[in-house]
Short mmCIF file of C-alpha atoms and ligand atoms in Angstrom, two decimals:
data_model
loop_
_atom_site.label_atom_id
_atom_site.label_comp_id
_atom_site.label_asym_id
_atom_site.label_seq_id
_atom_site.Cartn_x
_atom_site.Cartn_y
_atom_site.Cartn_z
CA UNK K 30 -10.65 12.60 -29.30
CA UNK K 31 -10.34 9.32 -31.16
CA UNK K 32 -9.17 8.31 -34.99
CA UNK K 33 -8.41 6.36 -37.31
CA UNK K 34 -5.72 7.33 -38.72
CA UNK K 35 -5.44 4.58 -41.87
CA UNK K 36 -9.03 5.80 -42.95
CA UNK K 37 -8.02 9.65 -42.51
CA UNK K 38 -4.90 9.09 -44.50
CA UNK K 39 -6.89 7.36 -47.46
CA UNK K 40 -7.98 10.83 -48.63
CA UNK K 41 -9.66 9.92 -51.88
CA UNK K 42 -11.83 7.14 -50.89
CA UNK K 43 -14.11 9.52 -49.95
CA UNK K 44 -17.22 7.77 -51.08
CA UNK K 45 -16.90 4.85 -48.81
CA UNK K 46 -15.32 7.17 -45.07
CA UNK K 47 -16.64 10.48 -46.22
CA UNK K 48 -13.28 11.69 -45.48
CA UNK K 49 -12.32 14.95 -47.14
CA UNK K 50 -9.02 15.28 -45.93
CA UNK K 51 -7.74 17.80 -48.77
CA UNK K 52 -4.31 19.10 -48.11
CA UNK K 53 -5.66 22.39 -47.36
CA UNK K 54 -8.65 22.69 -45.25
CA UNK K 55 -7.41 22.84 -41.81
CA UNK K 56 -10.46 20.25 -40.44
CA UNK K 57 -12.15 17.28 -41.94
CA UNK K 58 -15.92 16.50 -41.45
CA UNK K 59 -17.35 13.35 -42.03
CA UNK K 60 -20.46 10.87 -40.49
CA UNK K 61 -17.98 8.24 -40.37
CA UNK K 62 -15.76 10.53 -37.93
CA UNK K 63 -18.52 11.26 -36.06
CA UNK K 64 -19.39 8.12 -35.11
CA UNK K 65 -15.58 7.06 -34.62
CA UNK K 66 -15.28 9.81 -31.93
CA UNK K 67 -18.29 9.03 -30.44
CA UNK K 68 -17.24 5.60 -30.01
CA UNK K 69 -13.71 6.58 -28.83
CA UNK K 70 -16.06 9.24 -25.95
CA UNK K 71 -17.51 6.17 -24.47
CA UNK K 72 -15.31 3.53 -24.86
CA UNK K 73 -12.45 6.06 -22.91
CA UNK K 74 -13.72 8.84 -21.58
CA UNK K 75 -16.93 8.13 -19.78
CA UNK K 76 -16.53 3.93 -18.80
CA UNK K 77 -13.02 4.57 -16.65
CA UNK K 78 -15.04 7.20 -15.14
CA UNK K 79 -17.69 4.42 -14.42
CA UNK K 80 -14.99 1.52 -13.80
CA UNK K 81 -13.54 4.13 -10.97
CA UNK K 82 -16.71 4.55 -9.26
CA UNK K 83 -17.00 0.69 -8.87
CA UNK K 84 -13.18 0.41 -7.98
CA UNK K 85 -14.87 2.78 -4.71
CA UNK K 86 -17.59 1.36 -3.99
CA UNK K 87 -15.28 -2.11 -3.93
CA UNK K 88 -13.03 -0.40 -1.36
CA UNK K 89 -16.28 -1.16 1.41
CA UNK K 90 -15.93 -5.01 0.67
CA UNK K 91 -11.77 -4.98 0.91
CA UNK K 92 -9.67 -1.81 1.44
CA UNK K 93 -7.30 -1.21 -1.12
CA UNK K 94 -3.71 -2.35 -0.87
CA UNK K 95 0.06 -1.55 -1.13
CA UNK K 96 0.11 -3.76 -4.80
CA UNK K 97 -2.98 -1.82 -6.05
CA UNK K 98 -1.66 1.82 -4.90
CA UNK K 99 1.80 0.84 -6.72
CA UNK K 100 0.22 -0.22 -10.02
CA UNK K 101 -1.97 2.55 -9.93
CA UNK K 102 1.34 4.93 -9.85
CA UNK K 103 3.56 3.08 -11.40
CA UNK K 104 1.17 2.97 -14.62
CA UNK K 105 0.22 6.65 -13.89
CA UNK K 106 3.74 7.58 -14.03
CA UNK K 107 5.30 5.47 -17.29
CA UNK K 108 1.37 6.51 -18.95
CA UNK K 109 1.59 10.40 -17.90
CA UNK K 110 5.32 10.38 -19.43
CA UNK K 111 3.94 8.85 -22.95
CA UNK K 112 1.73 11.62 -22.80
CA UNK K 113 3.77 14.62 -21.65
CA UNK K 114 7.07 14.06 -22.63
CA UNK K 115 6.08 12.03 -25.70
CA UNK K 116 2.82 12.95 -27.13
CA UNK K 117 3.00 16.66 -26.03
CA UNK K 118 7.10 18.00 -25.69
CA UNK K 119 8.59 15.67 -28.32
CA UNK K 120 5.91 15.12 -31.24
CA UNK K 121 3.98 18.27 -30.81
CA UNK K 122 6.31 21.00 -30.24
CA UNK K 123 9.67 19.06 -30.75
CA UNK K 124 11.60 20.61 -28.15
CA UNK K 125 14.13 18.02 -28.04
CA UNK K 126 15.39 14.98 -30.15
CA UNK K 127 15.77 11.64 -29.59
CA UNK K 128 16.37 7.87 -31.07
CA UNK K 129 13.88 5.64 -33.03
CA UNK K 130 13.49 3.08 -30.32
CA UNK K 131 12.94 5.98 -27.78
CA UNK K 132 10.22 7.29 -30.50
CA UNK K 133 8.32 4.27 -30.32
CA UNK K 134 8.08 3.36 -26.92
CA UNK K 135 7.12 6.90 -26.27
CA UNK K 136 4.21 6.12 -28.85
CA UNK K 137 3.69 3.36 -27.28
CA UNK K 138 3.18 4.58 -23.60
CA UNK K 139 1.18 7.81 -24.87
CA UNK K 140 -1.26 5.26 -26.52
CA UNK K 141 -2.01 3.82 -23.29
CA UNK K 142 -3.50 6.72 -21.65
CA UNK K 143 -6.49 6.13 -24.26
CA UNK K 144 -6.51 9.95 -25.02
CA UNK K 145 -6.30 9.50 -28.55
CA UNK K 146 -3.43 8.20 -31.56
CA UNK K 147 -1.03 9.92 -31.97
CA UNK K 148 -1.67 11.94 -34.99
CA UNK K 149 -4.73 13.02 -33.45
CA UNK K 150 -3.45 14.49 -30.40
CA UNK K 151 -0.72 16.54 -32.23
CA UNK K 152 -3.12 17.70 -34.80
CA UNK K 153 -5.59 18.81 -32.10
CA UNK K 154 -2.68 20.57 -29.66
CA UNK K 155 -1.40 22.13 -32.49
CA UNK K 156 -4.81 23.59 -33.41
CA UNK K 157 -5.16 24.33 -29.86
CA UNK K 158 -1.74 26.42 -29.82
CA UNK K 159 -2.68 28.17 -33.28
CA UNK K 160 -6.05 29.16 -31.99
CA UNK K 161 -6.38 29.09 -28.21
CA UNK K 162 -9.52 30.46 -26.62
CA UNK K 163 -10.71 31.69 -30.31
CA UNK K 164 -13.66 30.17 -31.30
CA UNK K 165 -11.66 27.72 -33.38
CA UNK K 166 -9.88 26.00 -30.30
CA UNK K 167 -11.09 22.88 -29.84
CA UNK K 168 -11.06 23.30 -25.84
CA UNK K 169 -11.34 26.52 -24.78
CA UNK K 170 -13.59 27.35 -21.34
CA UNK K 171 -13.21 30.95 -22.22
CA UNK K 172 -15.98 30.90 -25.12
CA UNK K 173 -19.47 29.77 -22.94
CA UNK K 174 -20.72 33.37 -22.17
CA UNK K 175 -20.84 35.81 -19.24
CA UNK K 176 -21.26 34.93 -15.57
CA UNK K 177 -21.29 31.89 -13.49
CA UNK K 178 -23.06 29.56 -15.80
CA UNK K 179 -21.11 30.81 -18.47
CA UNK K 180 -18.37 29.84 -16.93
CA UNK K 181 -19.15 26.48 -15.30
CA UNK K 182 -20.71 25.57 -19.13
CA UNK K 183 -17.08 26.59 -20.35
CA UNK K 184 -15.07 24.27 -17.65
CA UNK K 185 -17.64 21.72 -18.80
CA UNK K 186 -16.47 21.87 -22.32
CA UNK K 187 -12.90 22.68 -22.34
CA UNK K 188 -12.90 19.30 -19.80
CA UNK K 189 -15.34 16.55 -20.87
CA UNK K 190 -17.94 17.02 -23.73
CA UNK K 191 -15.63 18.53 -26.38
CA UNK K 192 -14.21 15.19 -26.61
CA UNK K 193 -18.12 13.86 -27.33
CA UNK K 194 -17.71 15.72 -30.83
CA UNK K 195 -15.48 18.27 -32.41
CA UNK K 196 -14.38 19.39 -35.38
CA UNK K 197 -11.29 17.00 -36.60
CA UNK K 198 -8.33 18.80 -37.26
CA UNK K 199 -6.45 17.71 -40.65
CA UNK K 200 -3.77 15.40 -39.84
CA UNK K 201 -1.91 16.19 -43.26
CA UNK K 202 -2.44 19.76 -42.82
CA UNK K 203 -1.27 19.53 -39.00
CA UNK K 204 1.07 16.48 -38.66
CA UNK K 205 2.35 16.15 -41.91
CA UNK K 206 5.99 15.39 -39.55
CA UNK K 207 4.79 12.21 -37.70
CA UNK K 208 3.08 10.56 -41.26
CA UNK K 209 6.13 10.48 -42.48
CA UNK K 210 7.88 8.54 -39.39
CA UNK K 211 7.19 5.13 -40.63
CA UNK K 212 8.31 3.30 -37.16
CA UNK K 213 6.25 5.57 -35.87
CA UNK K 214 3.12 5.46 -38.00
CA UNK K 215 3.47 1.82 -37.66
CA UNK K 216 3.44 1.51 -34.25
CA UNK K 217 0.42 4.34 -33.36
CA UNK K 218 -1.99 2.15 -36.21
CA UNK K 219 -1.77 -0.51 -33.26
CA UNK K 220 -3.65 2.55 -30.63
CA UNK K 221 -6.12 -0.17 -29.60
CA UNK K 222 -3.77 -3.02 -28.94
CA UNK K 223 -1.93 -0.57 -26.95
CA UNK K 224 -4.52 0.88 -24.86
CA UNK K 225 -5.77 -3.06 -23.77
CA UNK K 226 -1.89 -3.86 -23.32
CA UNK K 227 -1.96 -1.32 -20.44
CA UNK K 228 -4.51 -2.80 -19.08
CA UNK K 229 -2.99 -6.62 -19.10
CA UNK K 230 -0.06 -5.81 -17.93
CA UNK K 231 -1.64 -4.25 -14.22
CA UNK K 232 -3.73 -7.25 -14.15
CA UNK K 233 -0.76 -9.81 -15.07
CA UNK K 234 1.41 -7.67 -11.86
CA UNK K 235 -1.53 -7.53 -9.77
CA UNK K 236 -1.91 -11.56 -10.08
CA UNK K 237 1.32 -12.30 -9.93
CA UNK K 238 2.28 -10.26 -7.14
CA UNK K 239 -0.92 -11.47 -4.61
CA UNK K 240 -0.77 -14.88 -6.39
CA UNK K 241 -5.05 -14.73 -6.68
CA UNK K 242 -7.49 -13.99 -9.52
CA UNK K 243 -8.75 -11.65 -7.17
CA UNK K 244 -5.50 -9.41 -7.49
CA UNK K 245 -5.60 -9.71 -10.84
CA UNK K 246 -9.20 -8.37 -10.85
CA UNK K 247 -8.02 -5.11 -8.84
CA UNK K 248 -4.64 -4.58 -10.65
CA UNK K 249 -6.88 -4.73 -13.92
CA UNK K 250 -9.26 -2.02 -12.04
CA UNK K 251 -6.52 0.08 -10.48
CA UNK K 252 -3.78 -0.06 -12.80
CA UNK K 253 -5.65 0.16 -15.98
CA UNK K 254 -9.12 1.67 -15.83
CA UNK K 255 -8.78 3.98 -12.64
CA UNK K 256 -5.80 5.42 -13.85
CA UNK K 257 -6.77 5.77 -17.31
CA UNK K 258 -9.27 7.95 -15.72
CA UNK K 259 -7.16 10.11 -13.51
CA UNK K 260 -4.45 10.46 -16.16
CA UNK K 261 -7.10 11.72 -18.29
CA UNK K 262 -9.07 14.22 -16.11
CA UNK K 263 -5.16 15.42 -14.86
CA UNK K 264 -4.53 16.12 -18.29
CA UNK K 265 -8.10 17.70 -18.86
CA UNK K 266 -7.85 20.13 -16.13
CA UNK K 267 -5.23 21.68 -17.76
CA UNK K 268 -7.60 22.10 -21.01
CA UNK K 269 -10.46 23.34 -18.37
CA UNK K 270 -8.51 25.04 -15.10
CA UNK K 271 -5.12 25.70 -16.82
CA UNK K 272 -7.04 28.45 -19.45
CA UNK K 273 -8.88 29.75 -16.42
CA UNK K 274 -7.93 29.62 -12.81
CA UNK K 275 -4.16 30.15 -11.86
CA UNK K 276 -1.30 32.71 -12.16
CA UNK K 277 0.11 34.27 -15.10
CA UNK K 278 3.94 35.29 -15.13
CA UNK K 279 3.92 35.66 -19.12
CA UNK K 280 1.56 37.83 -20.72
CA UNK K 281 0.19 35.86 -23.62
CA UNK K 282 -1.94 36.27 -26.04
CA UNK K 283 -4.77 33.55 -24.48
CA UNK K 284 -5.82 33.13 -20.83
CA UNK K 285 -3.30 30.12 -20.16
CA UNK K 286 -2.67 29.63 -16.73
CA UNK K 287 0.32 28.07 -13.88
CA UNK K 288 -1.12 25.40 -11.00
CA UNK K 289 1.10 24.45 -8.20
CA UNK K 290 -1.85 21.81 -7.32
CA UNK K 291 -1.44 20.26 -10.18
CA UNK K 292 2.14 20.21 -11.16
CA UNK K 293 2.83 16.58 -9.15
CA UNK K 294 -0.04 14.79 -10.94
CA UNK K 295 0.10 16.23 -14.30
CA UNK K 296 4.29 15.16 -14.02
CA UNK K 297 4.91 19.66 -14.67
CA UNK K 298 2.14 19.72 -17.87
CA UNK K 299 0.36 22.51 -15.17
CA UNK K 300 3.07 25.37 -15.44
CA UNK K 301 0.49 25.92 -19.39
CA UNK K 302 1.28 29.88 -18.92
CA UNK K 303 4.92 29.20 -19.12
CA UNK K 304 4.76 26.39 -21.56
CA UNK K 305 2.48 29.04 -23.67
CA UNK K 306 4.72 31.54 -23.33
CA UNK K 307 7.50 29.40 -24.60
CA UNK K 308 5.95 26.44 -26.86
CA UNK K 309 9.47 24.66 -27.84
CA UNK K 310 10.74 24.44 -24.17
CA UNK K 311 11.54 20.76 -23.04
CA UNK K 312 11.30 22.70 -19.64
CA UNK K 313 7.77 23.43 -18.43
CA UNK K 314 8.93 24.43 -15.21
CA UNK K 315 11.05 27.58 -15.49
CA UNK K 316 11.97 28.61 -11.48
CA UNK K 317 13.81 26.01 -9.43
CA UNK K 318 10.68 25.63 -6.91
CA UNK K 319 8.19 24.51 -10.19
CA UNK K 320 8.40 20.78 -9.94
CA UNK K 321 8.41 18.87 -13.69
CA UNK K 322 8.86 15.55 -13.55
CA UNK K 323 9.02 15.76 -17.32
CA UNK K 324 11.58 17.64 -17.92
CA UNK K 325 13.72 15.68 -15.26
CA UNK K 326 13.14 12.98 -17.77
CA UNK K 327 14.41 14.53 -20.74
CA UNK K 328 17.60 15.78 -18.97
CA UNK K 329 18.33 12.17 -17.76
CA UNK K 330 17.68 11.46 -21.55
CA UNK K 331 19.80 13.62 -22.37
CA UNK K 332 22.23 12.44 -19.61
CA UNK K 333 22.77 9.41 -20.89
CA UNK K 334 23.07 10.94 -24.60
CA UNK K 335 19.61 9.59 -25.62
CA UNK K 336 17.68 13.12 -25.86
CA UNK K 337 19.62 16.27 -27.44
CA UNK K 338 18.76 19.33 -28.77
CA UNK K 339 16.61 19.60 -25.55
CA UNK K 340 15.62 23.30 -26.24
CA UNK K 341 14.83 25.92 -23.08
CA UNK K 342 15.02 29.21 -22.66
CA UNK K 343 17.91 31.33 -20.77
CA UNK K 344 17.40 33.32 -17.65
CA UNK K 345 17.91 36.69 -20.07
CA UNK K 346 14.83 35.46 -22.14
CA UNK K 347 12.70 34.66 -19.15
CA UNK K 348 13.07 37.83 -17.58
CA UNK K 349 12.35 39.70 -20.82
CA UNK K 350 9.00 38.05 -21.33
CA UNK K 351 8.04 39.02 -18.16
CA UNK K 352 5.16 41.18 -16.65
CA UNK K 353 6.60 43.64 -14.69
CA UNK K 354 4.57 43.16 -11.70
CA UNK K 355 5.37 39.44 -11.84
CA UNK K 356 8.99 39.86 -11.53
CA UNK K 357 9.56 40.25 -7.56
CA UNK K 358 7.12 37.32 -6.61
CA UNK K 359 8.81 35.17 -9.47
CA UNK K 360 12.34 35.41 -8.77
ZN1 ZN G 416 1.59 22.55 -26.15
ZN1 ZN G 417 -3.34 25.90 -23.57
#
């Protein structure tokens, strides 16, 4: 997923972007978005995964050590929040409320993963909530045909090549909300300066810290590229596995699923049936044993009185949502 959001906005300079962003069409087609997203596929999606497989095949000259594992987290961590309790609870489904300042470095943070500006991932969740696993999703694995193949070619999709090319969602028709934040807006037209500034600053600890280029090198590797590319493919799976593979507590109207396996790296983004079930929940993880490190952000947000209106449903409208046969093993 990529865009440009200046060009998207520019609606009527159509002759020079081929934009057609009219109010009311739910997508916009152009070349020039094509090629954007195209770019965007390469530039983020497939050369971390190639960056990673060097970081490996470096671990035979000089094992990796406690500096690289910690920026590696560390970034993973601050990155993964941007994304889930930014990109995803607060600007897509605003399930709770919070300052300007907090606003921005959220956009900030979410940037960094390199999954796409801001407008572009709410417009794309948002079509993803309106229209999950109907043809108009723009990552479902449930649409790839009967059987094995028809499977693996739908985990394939909903995972990886979607993001090569799909149809662009209308920001003004989707996220009308975040165009008008102007901090906001301001600070998600910098998406590339963002996404390099989370790769300096790994490479700035990593020197720093082991006082050689060399470190600098491997935070660089670690810290930025590798864990742009686990970030990404944590977040992915829950496109791919999370519609597929899993169990289901709420019966919903798609095929979203929960993953235990997941819940750690994904920082609670894995309990999807639950978070279908109730899209404006701050809390992803409804049962005491379903670990979201999200949420536990929020509430020390909201702690320290810089989050309210954190929304979440009570017990009563838990257990009414849910499938009989789920209740004993839930509870
Ligand atoms: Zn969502
Ligand atoms: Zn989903």
């Amino acid at each position: 997923m990529f865009v440009d959001v200046d060009n998207a906005l520019k609606s009527n300079i159509s002759e020079e972007t081929g934009v057609d962003s009219n109010k009311h069409s739910k997508t916009i087609s152009s070349n020039y978005l094509k090629g954007l997203q195209l770019r965007h596929f390469l530039l983020y999606d497939v050369l971390p995964g190639v960056g990673s497989a060097i970081a490996i095949g470096l671990l035979w000259l000089q094992p990796i050590s406690l500096i690289e594992i910690s920026l590696l987290v560390g970034m993973w961590v601050l990155t993964g929040i941007g994304v889930t309790v930014g990109f995803h609870r607060h600007f897509t489904h605003r399930s709770f409320q919070t300052s300007t300042p907090i606003r921005v470095l959220l956009t900030i943070l979410g940037s960094m993963a390199a999954q796409g500006p801001l407008t572009s991932w709410v417009a794309l969740h948002r079509r993803h909530h309106e229209y999950s696993d109907r043809p108009e999703d723009p990552h479902s694995p449930r649409l790839h045909g009967e059987g094995i193949w028809g499977r693996i070619r739908g985990l394939w999709h909903s995972h990886f090549s979607w993001m090569m090319a799909h149809e662009y969602p209308n920001i003004v028709h989707y996220a009308p909300d975040i165009l008008r934040d102007k901090a906001v807006m301001k600070t998600s037209r910098l998406y590339s300066v963002w996404i390099l500034l989370g790769l300096v600053i790994p490479a700035i600890l990593g020197g720093v810290l082991s006082g050689t280029l060399q470190g600098a090198g491997l935070g660089f590797l670690w810290g930025g590229v590798v864990r742009i590319f686990l970030v990404g493919n944590t977040v992915w799976a829950i496109n791919s596995f999370g519609h597929v593979y899993g169990s289901r507590p709420f019966k919903t109207s798609e095929y979203s699923t929960n993953n235990v396996w997941l819940a750690v790296s994904s920082l609670g983004e894995s309990w999807h049936n639950n978070h279908h079930a109730f899209q404006s929940s701050a809390k992803f993880g409804l049962w005491w044993w379903q670990i979201d490190f999200g949420y536990w952000v929020i509430r020390g947000l909201e702690i320290l009185g810089l989050a309210w209106d954190v929304k979440a449903p009570t017990p009563k409208m838990i257990e009414a949502r849910l499938k009989p046969s789920s209740q004993s093993q839930q509870m």
